[in-house]
Coordinates of C-alpha atoms in Angstrom, one line a residue:
X1 CA -36.3 7.7 2.6
X2 CA -32.6 8.0 3.7
X3 CA -31.3 11.4 2.7
X4 CA -27.8 12.8 2.5
X5 CA -28.0 14.6 5.8
X6 CA -29.1 11.3 7.5
X7 CA -26.2 9.5 6.0
X8 CA -23.8 12.3 7.1
X9 CA -25.1 12.2 10.6
X10 CA -25.0 8.4 10.5
X11 CA -21.3 8.5 9.8
X12 CA -20.7 10.8 12.6
X13 CA -22.8 8.7 15.0
X14 CA -21.1 5.5 13.8
X15 CA -17.6 6.9 14.3
X16 CA -18.4 8.1 17.8
X17 CA -20.0 4.8 18.7
X18 CA -17.0 2.7 17.8
X19 CA -14.6 5.2 19.3
X20 CA -16.4 5.0 22.6
X21 CA -15.9 1.2 22.6
X22 CA -12.5 1.1 20.8
X23 CA -10.5 -0.3 23.7
X24 CA -13.0 -3.1 24.3
X25 CA -12.9 -4.1 20.7
X26 CA -9.1 -4.1 20.9
X27 CA -9.4 -6.4 23.8
X28 CA -11.1 -9.0 21.7
X29 CA -7.9 -9.8 19.9
X30 CA -6.5 -13.0 21.3
X31 CA -2.9 -13.0 20.0
X32 CA -0.6 -11.6 22.8
X33 CA 1.9 -9.8 20.6
X34 CA 1.6 -6.0 21.4
X35 CA -0.4 -4.2 18.8
X36 CA -3.0 -1.4 18.4
X37 CA -5.7 -3.9 17.3
X38 CA -8.9 -3.9 15.4
X39 CA -10.9 -1.3 17.4
X40 CA -8.2 1.3 16.9
X41 CA -7.9 0.5 13.2
X42 CA -11.6 0.7 12.5
X43 CA -12.2 3.7 14.7
X44 CA -9.4 5.8 13.0
X45 CA -10.6 4.7 9.6
X46 CA -14.2 5.8 10.0
X47 CA -13.1 8.9 11.9
X48 CA -11.4 10.0 8.7
X49 CA -14.8 9.9 7.0
X50 CA -16.4 11.7 9.9
X51 CA -14.0 14.6 9.5
X52 CA -14.6 14.7 5.8
X53 CA -18.4 14.8 5.9
X54 CA -19.3 16.6 9.1
X55 CA -19.0 20.0 7.5
X56 CA -21.2 19.1 4.5
X57 CA -24.4 21.2 4.3
X58 CA -27.9 19.7 5.1
X59 CA -29.0 19.9 1.5
X60 CA -26.2 17.6 0.2
X61 CA -27.6 14.7 -1.6
X62 CA -27.0 11.0 -0.7
X63 CA -24.7 10.4 -3.6
X64 CA -22.4 13.3 -2.7
X65 CA -22.1 12.4 0.9
X66 CA -21.6 8.6 0.3
X67 CA -18.9 9.4 -2.3
X68 CA -16.9 11.7 -0.1
X69 CA -17.3 9.2 2.8
X70 CA -15.9 6.4 0.7
X71 CA -13.0 8.5 -0.6
X72 CA -12.0 9.5 2.9
X73 CA -12.3 5.9 4.2
X74 CA -10.1 4.6 1.5
X75 CA -7.4 7.2 2.2
X76 CA -7.7 6.8 5.9
X77 CA -7.8 3.0 5.9
X78 CA -5.4 1.5 8.5
X79 CA -4.8 -2.2 8.9
X80 CA -6.7 -5.0 7.3
X81 CA -9.9 -4.3 9.1
X82 CA -9.8 -0.7 8.1
X83 CA -9.3 -1.6 4.5
X84 CA -12.2 -4.0 4.5
X85 CA -14.4 -1.4 6.1
X86 CA -13.5 1.1 3.4
X87 CA -14.4 -1.4 0.7
X88 CA -17.8 -2.0 2.3
X89 CA -18.5 1.7 2.1
X90 CA -17.1 1.9 -1.4
X91 CA -19.8 -0.5 -2.4
X92 CA -22.4 1.6 -0.6
X93 CA -21.2 4.7 -2.5
X94 CA -21.5 2.9 -5.9
X95 CA -25.1 1.9 -5.1
X96 CA -26.0 5.4 -4.0
X97 CA -24.2 7.1 -6.9
X98 CA -26.3 10.1 -8.3
X99 CA -29.2 9.4 -5.8
X100 CA -30.7 12.2 -3.9
X101 CA -32.2 9.7 -1.4
X102 CA -32.5 6.0 -1.0
X103 CA -35.4 3.6 -0.8
X104 CA -35.3 0.2 1.0
X105 CA -34.4 -1.5 -2.3
X106 CA -31.5 1.0 -2.8
X107 CA -30.3 0.2 0.7
X108 CA -30.4 -3.5 0.1
X109 CA -28.5 -3.1 -3.1
X110 CA -25.9 -1.1 -1.2
X111 CA -25.4 -3.8 1.3
X112 CA -25.0 -6.4 -1.5
X113 CA -22.4 -4.3 -3.3
X114 CA -20.5 -3.6 -0.1
X115 CA -20.4 -7.3 0.7
X116 CA -19.1 -8.1 -2.8
X117 CA -16.4 -5.5 -2.5
X118 CA -15.3 -6.8 0.9
X119 CA -15.1 -10.5 -0.2
X120 CA -13.2 -9.6 -3.3
X121 CA -10.5 -7.9 -1.3
X122 CA -9.5 -10.9 0.8
X123 CA -7.2 -13.5 -0.7
X124 CA -8.7 -16.4 1.4
X125 CA -12.1 -15.4 2.7
X126 CA -12.7 -16.9 6.2
X127 CA -16.2 -17.3 7.6
X128 CA -16.7 -16.3 11.2
X129 CA -15.2 -12.9 10.6
X130 CA -16.3 -9.4 9.6
X131 CA -17.0 -10.9 6.1
X132 CA -19.7 -13.2 7.6
X133 CA -21.3 -10.3 9.5
X134 CA -21.6 -8.0 6.4
X135 CA -22.9 -10.9 4.2
X136 CA -25.6 -11.9 6.7
X137 CA -26.6 -8.2 7.0
X138 CA -26.9 -8.0 3.2
X139 CA -29.0 -11.1 3.0
X140 CA -31.4 -9.8 5.7
X141 CA -31.6 -6.4 4.0
X142 CA -32.5 -8.0 0.7
X143 CA -35.1 -10.2 2.3
X144 CA -36.7 -7.3 4.1
X145 CA -36.7 -5.1 1.0
X146 CA -38.8 -7.6 -0.8
X147 CA -41.5 -7.3 1.8
X148 CA -41.2 -3.7 2.8
X149 CA -39.5 -0.9 0.9
X150 CA -39.0 1.3 4.0
X151 CA -35.3 1.9 4.2
X152 CA -35.4 2.2 8.0
X153 CA -36.9 -1.2 8.3
X154 CA -34.3 -2.6 5.9
X155 CA -31.5 -1.1 7.9
X156 CA -33.0 -2.5 11.1
X157 CA -33.2 -6.0 9.7
X158 CA -29.6 -5.7 8.5
X159 CA -28.4 -4.6 12.0
X160 CA -30.3 -7.5 13.7
X161 CA -28.8 -10.0 11.3
X162 CA -25.3 -8.6 11.9
X163 CA -25.7 -9.0 15.6
X164 CA -26.9 -12.6 15.2
X165 CA -24.0 -13.4 12.8
X166 CA -21.5 -11.9 15.3
X167 CA -22.9 -14.0 18.1
X168 CA -22.3 -17.1 16.0
X169 CA -18.7 -16.4 15.0
X170 CA -17.3 -18.5 17.8
X171 CA -19.1 -21.5 16.3
X172 CA -17.6 -20.9 12.9
X173 CA -14.0 -20.3 14.1
X174 CA -12.9 -22.8 16.8
X175 CA -10.1 -20.5 17.8
X176 CA -12.6 -17.9 18.8
X177 CA -14.7 -20.4 20.8
X178 CA -11.7 -21.6 22.6
X179 CA -10.8 -18.1 23.6
X180 CA -14.4 -17.2 24.5
X181 CA -14.6 -14.2 22.3
X182 CA -16.5 -13.0 19.2
X183 CA -14.7 -11.7 16.1
X184 CA -13.2 -8.3 16.7
X185 CA -13.8 -7.0 13.2
X186 CA -17.4 -8.2 13.2
X187 CA -17.9 -6.5 16.6
X188 CA -16.5 -3.3 15.2
X189 CA -18.9 -3.4 12.2
X190 CA -21.9 -4.0 14.5
X191 CA -20.9 -1.0 16.5
X192 CA -20.8 1.1 13.3
X193 CA -24.2 -0.1 12.2
X194 CA -25.6 0.6 15.7
X195 CA -24.3 4.2 15.3
X196 CA -26.2 4.5 12.0
X197 CA -29.3 2.9 13.5
X198 CA -29.3 5.5 16.3
X199 CA -29.8 8.2 13.6
X200 CA -32.0 6.3 11.2
X201 CA -34.3 4.8 13.8
X202 CA -34.2 7.3 16.6
X203 CA -32.9 10.6 15.1
X204 CA -30.2 10.7 17.7
X205 CA -26.4 11.0 17.0
X206 CA -24.3 9.0 19.4
X207 CA -22.1 11.4 21.3
X208 CA -18.4 11.0 21.6
X209 CA -17.2 10.3 25.2
X210 CA -14.0 12.3 25.2
X211 CA -11.2 10.5 27.0
X212 CA -13.6 8.1 28.5
X213 CA -12.7 4.6 29.7
X214 CA -16.3 3.5 29.3
X215 CA -16.4 0.1 27.5
X216 CA -19.9 -0.8 26.5
X217 CA -18.7 -4.0 24.9
X218 CA -17.6 -6.5 27.6
X219 CA -14.0 -7.4 27.3
X220 CA -13.3 -11.2 27.6
X221 CA -11.1 -13.0 30.1
X222 CA -8.6 -14.3 27.5
X223 CA -6.9 -17.6 28.2
X224 CA -5.7 -18.8 24.8
X225 CA -3.9 -17.9 21.6
X226 CA -5.5 -18.8 18.3
X227 CA -3.1 -20.1 15.7
X228 CA -5.2 -22.6 13.8
X229 CA -4.3 -23.0 10.2
X230 CA -6.0 -25.7 8.2
X231 CA -4.4 -27.4 5.2
X232 CA -4.3 -25.2 2.1
X233 CA -5.6 -27.1 -0.8
X234 CA -4.4 -24.6 -3.4
X235 CA -1.0 -23.2 -2.6
X236 CA -0.6 -20.3 -5.0
X237 CA -2.5 -17.0 -5.0
X238 CA -2.3 -15.3 -8.4
X239 CA -3.6 -11.8 -8.9
X240 CA -3.1 -9.5 -11.8
X241 CA -4.8 -7.2 -14.3
X242 CA -5.4 -7.9 -18.0
X243 CA -5.4 -5.0 -20.4
X244 CA -8.0 -6.2 -23.0
X245 CA -6.6 -6.5 -26.5
X246 CA -8.7 -5.8 -29.5
X247 CA -7.2 -8.7 -31.4
X248 CA -7.3 -11.1 -28.4
X249 CA -7.9 -14.8 -29.1
X250 CA -10.5 -14.8 -26.2
X251 CA -12.9 -12.0 -25.3
X252 CA -15.5 -13.4 -22.9
X253 CA -14.3 -13.1 -19.2
X254 CA -16.9 -15.7 -18.2
X255 CA -14.9 -18.4 -20.1
X256 CA -11.8 -17.4 -18.1
X257 CA -13.7 -17.6 -14.9
X258 CA -15.0 -21.1 -15.7
X259 CA -11.6 -22.3 -16.5
X260 CA -10.0 -20.9 -13.3
X261 CA -12.8 -22.4 -11.2
X262 CA -11.9 -25.8 -12.7
X263 CA -8.3 -25.6 -11.5
X264 CA -8.7 -23.6 -8.3
X265 CA -10.9 -21.7 -5.9
X266 CA -11.5 -18.2 -4.5
X267 CA -11.9 -17.0 -8.1
X268 CA -12.6 -13.4 -8.9
X269 CA -12.9 -12.2 -12.5
X270 CA -14.2 -8.6 -12.8
X271 CA -14.0 -6.5 -15.9
X272 CA -14.9 -3.2 -17.4
X273 CA -14.4 -1.8 -20.9
X274 CA -10.6 -2.0 -20.8
X275 CA -9.5 -4.1 -17.9
X276 CA -10.1 -7.6 -16.4
X277 CA -9.1 -8.1 -12.8
X278 CA -8.2 -11.7 -11.9
X279 CA -7.6 -13.4 -8.6
X280 CA -7.4 -17.2 -8.1
X281 CA -5.9 -19.8 -5.7
X282 CA -4.5 -22.7 -7.6
X283 CA -1.6 -25.2 -7.7
X284 CA -0.7 -24.3 -11.3
X285 CA 0.1 -20.5 -11.5
X286 CA 1.7 -21.1 -14.9
X287 CA -1.6 -22.4 -16.3
X288 CA -3.4 -19.4 -14.9
X289 CA -1.0 -17.0 -16.6
X290 CA -1.2 -18.8 -19.9
X291 CA -5.0 -18.8 -19.9
X292 CA -5.0 -15.1 -19.1
X293 CA -2.6 -14.1 -21.9
X294 CA -5.3 -15.1 -24.4
X295 CA -7.2 -12.0 -23.4
X296 CA -4.5 -9.4 -23.5
X297 CA -1.4 -8.0 -21.8
X298 CA -0.9 -8.7 -18.1
X299 CA 0.1 -6.0 -15.6
X300 CA 0.6 -5.8 -11.8
X301 CA 1.2 -9.6 -11.5
X302 CA 1.5 -11.1 -8.0
X303 CA 2.0 -14.8 -7.4
X304 CA 2.3 -15.7 -3.7
X305 CA 3.0 -19.1 -2.1
X306 CA 0.3 -19.1 0.6
X307 CA 1.8 -22.1 2.4
X308 CA 4.4 -19.6 3.6
X309 CA 1.9 -17.0 4.7
X310 CA 0.6 -16.7 8.2
X311 CA -3.0 -15.9 9.1
X312 CA -3.8 -12.2 9.2
X313 CA -3.9 -10.4 12.5
X314 CA -5.5 -7.1 13.2
X315 CA -3.2 -4.3 14.4
X316 CA -3.6 -0.6 14.8
X317 CA -1.9 2.8 15.0
X318 CA -1.2 5.7 17.2
X319 CA -3.8 8.4 17.3
X320 CA -3.1 12.0 16.7
X321 CA -1.2 11.7 13.4
X322 CA -1.9 14.7 11.2
X323 CA -1.8 14.1 7.4
X324 CA 0.9 16.0 5.7
X325 CA 0.4 17.3 2.2
X326 CA 3.3 15.8 0.2
X327 CA 5.6 17.5 -2.2
X328 CA 4.9 15.7 -5.5
X329 CA 8.1 14.7 -7.2
X330 CA 8.2 14.4 -11.0
X331 CA 8.7 10.7 -12.0
X332 CA 12.2 11.2 -13.5
X333 CA 13.9 8.0 -12.5
X334 CA 13.2 4.5 -13.8
X335 CA 12.7 2.9 -10.4
X336 CA 12.2 4.1 -6.8
X337 CA 11.4 2.6 -3.4
X338 CA 9.1 3.3 -0.5
X339 CA 9.8 1.3 2.7
X340 CA 7.8 1.1 5.9
X341 CA 9.8 0.8 9.1
X342 CA 10.3 2.3 12.6
X343 CA 13.5 3.1 14.3
X344 CA 16.4 5.4 13.3
X345 CA 18.7 2.6 12.6
X346 CA 16.3 0.8 10.3
X347 CA 15.4 4.0 8.5
X348 CA 19.1 4.6 7.8
X349 CA 19.6 1.0 6.7
X350 CA 16.8 1.1 4.2
X351 CA 18.0 4.5 2.9
X352 CA 21.5 3.0 2.4
X353 CA 19.9 0.1 0.5
X354 CA 18.3 2.6 -1.9
X355 CA 14.9 3.6 -0.4
X356 CA 13.8 7.0 -1.6
X357 CA 11.2 7.6 1.1
X358 CA 10.6 6.0 4.5
X359 CA 7.1 5.8 6.0
X360 CA 7.3 5.6 9.7
X361 CA 5.3 2.6 10.9
X362 CA 5.1 -1.1 11.8
X363 CA 3.6 -3.1 14.6
X364 CA 1.2 -0.8 16.6
X365 CA 1.9 2.0 14.0
X366 CA 0.2 1.0 10.8
X367 CA 0.3 3.9 8.3
X368 CA -2.8 4.7 6.4
X369 CA -3.3 4.4 2.7
X370 CA -2.9 8.1 2.4
X371 CA 0.4 8.0 4.2
X372 CA 1.7 5.5 1.8
X373 CA 0.3 7.3 -1.2
X374 CA 2.0 10.5 -0.1
X375 CA 5.3 8.7 0.1
X376 CA 4.8 7.2 -3.4
X377 CA 4.1 10.7 -4.8
X378 CA 7.3 12.0 -3.2
X379 CA 9.3 9.3 -4.9
X380 CA 10.8 10.6 -8.2
X381 CA 10.3 7.4 -10.2
X382 CA 8.2 6.0 -13.0
X383 CA 7.9 2.7 -11.2
X384 CA 7.7 2.7 -7.4
X385 CA 8.2 -0.4 -5.4
X386 CA 6.5 -0.3 -2.0
X387 CA 7.8 -2.6 0.8
X388 CA 5.2 -2.7 3.6
X389 CA 7.4 -5.0 5.8
X390 CA 4.4 -6.0 7.9
X391 CA 1.5 -8.3 6.9
X392 CA -1.0 -5.8 8.3
X393 CA 0.1 -3.0 6.1
X394 CA 0.0 -4.8 2.7
X395 CA -3.8 -4.2 2.1
X396 CA -3.6 -0.5 2.9
X397 CA -0.6 -0.2 0.5
X398 CA -2.4 -2.0 -2.3
X399 CA -5.3 0.5 -2.1
X400 CA -2.8 3.2 -3.1
X401 CA -2.0 1.5 -6.4
X402 CA -4.8 3.0 -8.5
X403 CA -4.5 6.4 -6.8
X404 CA -1.0 7.2 -8.2
X405 CA -2.1 8.1 -11.7
X406 CA 1.2 9.3 -13.1
X407 CA 3.4 6.4 -12.0
X408 CA 3.3 2.6 -11.8
X409 CA 3.1 1.2 -8.2
X410 CA 4.1 -2.3 -7.3
X411 CA 3.5 -3.5 -3.8
X412 CA 5.8 -6.2 -2.7
X413 CA 4.2 -8.5 -0.1
X414 CA 7.0 -8.2 2.4
X415 CA 5.7 -9.2 5.8
X416 CA 8.8 -8.6 8.0
X417 CA 11.8 -6.2 8.1
X418 CA 14.2 -9.0 7.1
X419 CA 12.1 -9.8 4.0
X420 CA 12.2 -6.2 3.0
X421 CA 15.9 -6.0 3.4
X422 CA 16.5 -9.2 1.4
X423 CA 14.1 -7.9 -1.3
X424 CA 16.1 -4.7 -1.7
X425 CA 19.4 -6.4 -1.8
X426 CA 18.2 -8.6 -4.8
X427 CA 17.0 -5.6 -6.9
X428 CA 18.7 -5.3 -10.3
X429 CA 18.5 -1.9 -12.0
X430 CA 19.1 -3.6 -15.4
X431 CA 16.0 -5.8 -15.2
X432 CA 12.4 -4.9 -16.0
X433 CA 9.9 -4.2 -13.2
X434 CA 8.1 -7.5 -13.5
X435 CA 11.3 -9.6 -13.3
X436 CA 12.5 -7.5 -10.4
X437 CA 9.3 -8.0 -8.5
X438 CA 9.3 -11.7 -8.9
X439 CA 13.0 -12.0 -8.0
X440 CA 12.7 -9.7 -5.0
X441 CA 9.7 -11.7 -3.6
X442 CA 11.5 -15.0 -4.3
X443 CA 14.4 -13.8 -2.2
X444 CA 12.2 -12.3 0.5
X445 CA 10.3 -15.6 0.8
X446 CA 13.5 -17.5 1.5
X447 CA 14.3 -15.5 4.6
X448 CA 13.6 -16.8 8.1
X449 CA 12.5 -14.2 10.5
X450 CA 12.8 -14.2 14.3
X451 CA 11.2 -11.6 16.6
X452 CA 11.8 -11.1 20.3
X453 CA 9.1 -9.0 22.0
X454 CA 6.9 -9.0 25.1
X455 CA 3.4 -10.3 25.9
X456 CA 0.9 -7.5 25.9
X457 CA -1.7 -9.5 27.8
X458 CA -2.1 -12.7 29.7
X459 CA -2.7 -15.6 27.3
X460 CA -1.9 -19.3 26.8
X461 CA -0.2 -21.4 24.1
X462 CA -0.6 -25.1 23.8
X463 CA -1.7 -25.3 27.4
X464 CA 1.1 -23.2 28.7
X465 CA 0.3 -19.8 30.2
X466 CA 1.9 -16.6 29.2
X467 CA 2.0 -13.7 31.6
X468 CA 1.7 -10.1 30.6
X469 CA 5.2 -8.7 30.2
X470 CA 7.0 -12.0 29.6
X471 CA 9.5 -12.2 26.8
X472 CA 8.4 -14.1 23.7
X473 CA 10.4 -15.5 20.8
X474 CA 8.6 -15.8 17.5
X475 CA 9.8 -17.9 14.6
X476 CA 8.2 -16.7 11.4
X477 CA 5.3 -15.2 13.3
X478 CA 4.6 -18.2 15.6
X479 CA 5.3 -18.0 19.3
X480 CA 7.8 -20.7 20.1
X481 CA 9.7 -19.6 23.3
X482 CA 8.6 -17.6 26.4
X483 CA 10.5 -16.6 29.5
X484 CA 12.1 -13.8 31.4
X485 CA 15.7 -13.7 30.0
X486 CA 15.6 -11.6 26.8
X487 CA 19.0 -12.7 25.4
X488 CA 18.4 -16.4 26.2
X489 CA 15.1 -16.3 24.3
X490 CA 16.8 -14.6 21.4
X491 CA 19.6 -17.3 21.5
X492 CA 17.0 -20.1 21.4
X493 CA 15.1 -18.4 18.6
X494 CA 18.2 -18.1 16.4
X495 CA 19.1 -21.8 17.0
X496 CA 15.5 -22.8 16.2
X497 CA 15.6 -21.0 12.8
X498 CA 19.2 -21.7 11.8
X499 CA 19.8 -24.9 9.8
X500 CA 23.5 -25.6 9.0
X501 CA 22.8 -27.2 5.7
X502 CA 20.5 -24.3 4.5
X503 CA 21.8 -21.1 6.2
X504 CA 25.0 -19.2 6.7
X505 CA 24.1 -15.6 7.6
X506 CA 22.4 -14.3 10.7
X507 CA 21.6 -10.6 11.3
X508 CA 20.7 -9.4 14.8
X509 CA 18.9 -6.1 14.7
X510 CA 18.5 -4.8 18.2
X511 CA 15.9 -2.3 19.2
X512 CA 14.9 0.1 22.0
X513 CA 15.9 -0.9 25.5
X514 CA 18.7 -3.2 24.3
X515 CA 22.3 -2.1 24.9
X516 CA 25.0 -2.6 22.3
X517 CA 26.9 -4.6 25.0
X518 CA 23.9 -7.0 25.4
X519 CA 23.7 -7.5 21.6
X520 CA 27.4 -8.2 21.3
X521 CA 27.2 -10.7 24.2
X522 CA 24.5 -12.5 22.3
X523 CA 26.6 -12.5 19.1
X524 CA 29.6 -14.0 21.0
X525 CA 27.4 -16.7 22.5
X526 CA 26.2 -17.7 19.0
X527 CA 29.7 -17.6 17.6
X528 CA 30.9 -20.0 20.3
X529 CA 28.2 -22.5 19.4
X530 CA 28.2 -22.3 15.6
X531 CA 31.9 -21.2 15.0
X532 CA 32.6 -20.8 11.3
X533 CA 29.2 -22.2 10.2
X534 CA 27.5 -18.9 11.0
X535 CA 28.4 -15.4 9.8
X536 CA 26.8 -12.9 12.2
X537 CA 26.1 -9.2 11.7
X538 CA 24.8 -6.9 14.5
X539 CA 22.8 -3.8 13.6
X540 CA 21.4 -1.1 15.9
X541 CA 17.9 -0.8 14.4
X542 CA 16.4 1.3 17.2
X543 CA 13.0 -0.2 16.6
X544 CA 10.2 -0.1 19.2
X545 CA 8.2 -3.2 20.3
X546 CA 10.8 -5.7 19.2
X547 CA 13.9 -6.2 21.4
X548 CA 15.5 -8.1 18.5
X549 CA 14.5 -8.7 14.9
X550 CA 16.5 -11.6 13.5
X551 CA 17.2 -12.5 9.9
X552 CA 18.4 -16.0 9.0
X553 CA 19.5 -16.6 5.4

């Protein structure tokens, strides 16, 4: 049987194991934009759980240990991979609830619940990722539990299946095969399971190699960038909660699920005594809303046009951040804002636009769910809008929604700084929260974003090599230009994004390492080319990583 102390030591061992290989897992990421990457995300996330449980006594039962582990993982989750990892362990905790120890069948149930929680969290589940690895592990665990109720054997079967699934990820995602790598998130999960197996199978906790550069996982020789994005059959992602009404015309959620499956895909309909959670991809979001209203009142509505969304990438954070206990502000105001950004100029800009609290973060510095929750609780408002301003922070922000019990939290899916700025500029104090959310996201989606940064590693795009340190120009997240002249790349990027018939305003936000003179020279060059067709603003954002962030409206 697996006891509480075994699970506690397993968490410690797992955290140490992935920390020892963190840099190698980071190296599996194939996109050259500088970031902290998956290994850092997952390592810091599970290390939060390690710190929470390592002091628990040996007589703690399994339910207590797994519950505290899941809570710490949720609060410490960083980046998409960290959030998915936390949801897997939340499923484990639900399966182990009130158990002193676990049998093989209990473990198999935990793997199944962890898998279900992970899949439900992802808008468009993609096979060949961490999701495939956990699903295959769960299937193997269930198969073994039917033959042998020994939990050690069940865990061993799950680990073996996870390894095999990881090895096959390049066959499922051509972009991985082209780069000659396995999925980074899946590799991280296998390392975590191996850490557990060291305790369960060998009664040995993997020891942390302090400051070591040892990389047990072989880092690949990366040659390509993966930017494959297939055609999206259903363009709108609708997600919301339904508060069940006693006098509702419809009461059976299975009927709602059946209807949604007839008009879309990726359907999730989960309910308890009072709430139905709905997620669906469709081409008719209006029909989705109308069908849901038959069951009760809708809250926390999100409708995203996925054809404007880019594929998720894994990024990480700096280590050594110490959680700060927030001062909880009474929710006195009607509305408040939390914005995520980095750089003194950008912080000041968002404050001028009305942000109550700034969370320091962005590319390479993803804040945790707890960081965002602390900021929400410091915001003196009944309804708090959160602007992540980075696609890899959205999932962590959304995990904070149910944790802020005394105020409503609405996470706007702003993926860039320009989107966040545009969203705040369109806020109307006189409108209700739902109308504001829809308007703000509509305006954010209309903004074109350019980013000028440097290549963090050697890579290749469309057959053209990129050298580490070269300047790159990104248009809405896609690498379009490379070279050595920073301002020339920025000039080309603006011209690529700007359409005379559609746009009139360009904002150049210059960051660390860029002088005011260089930014002004770029502005003058653009004025000469576009004359009165382009209104240009120059802002000292002070942001790291990006020489320029460019907004085109």
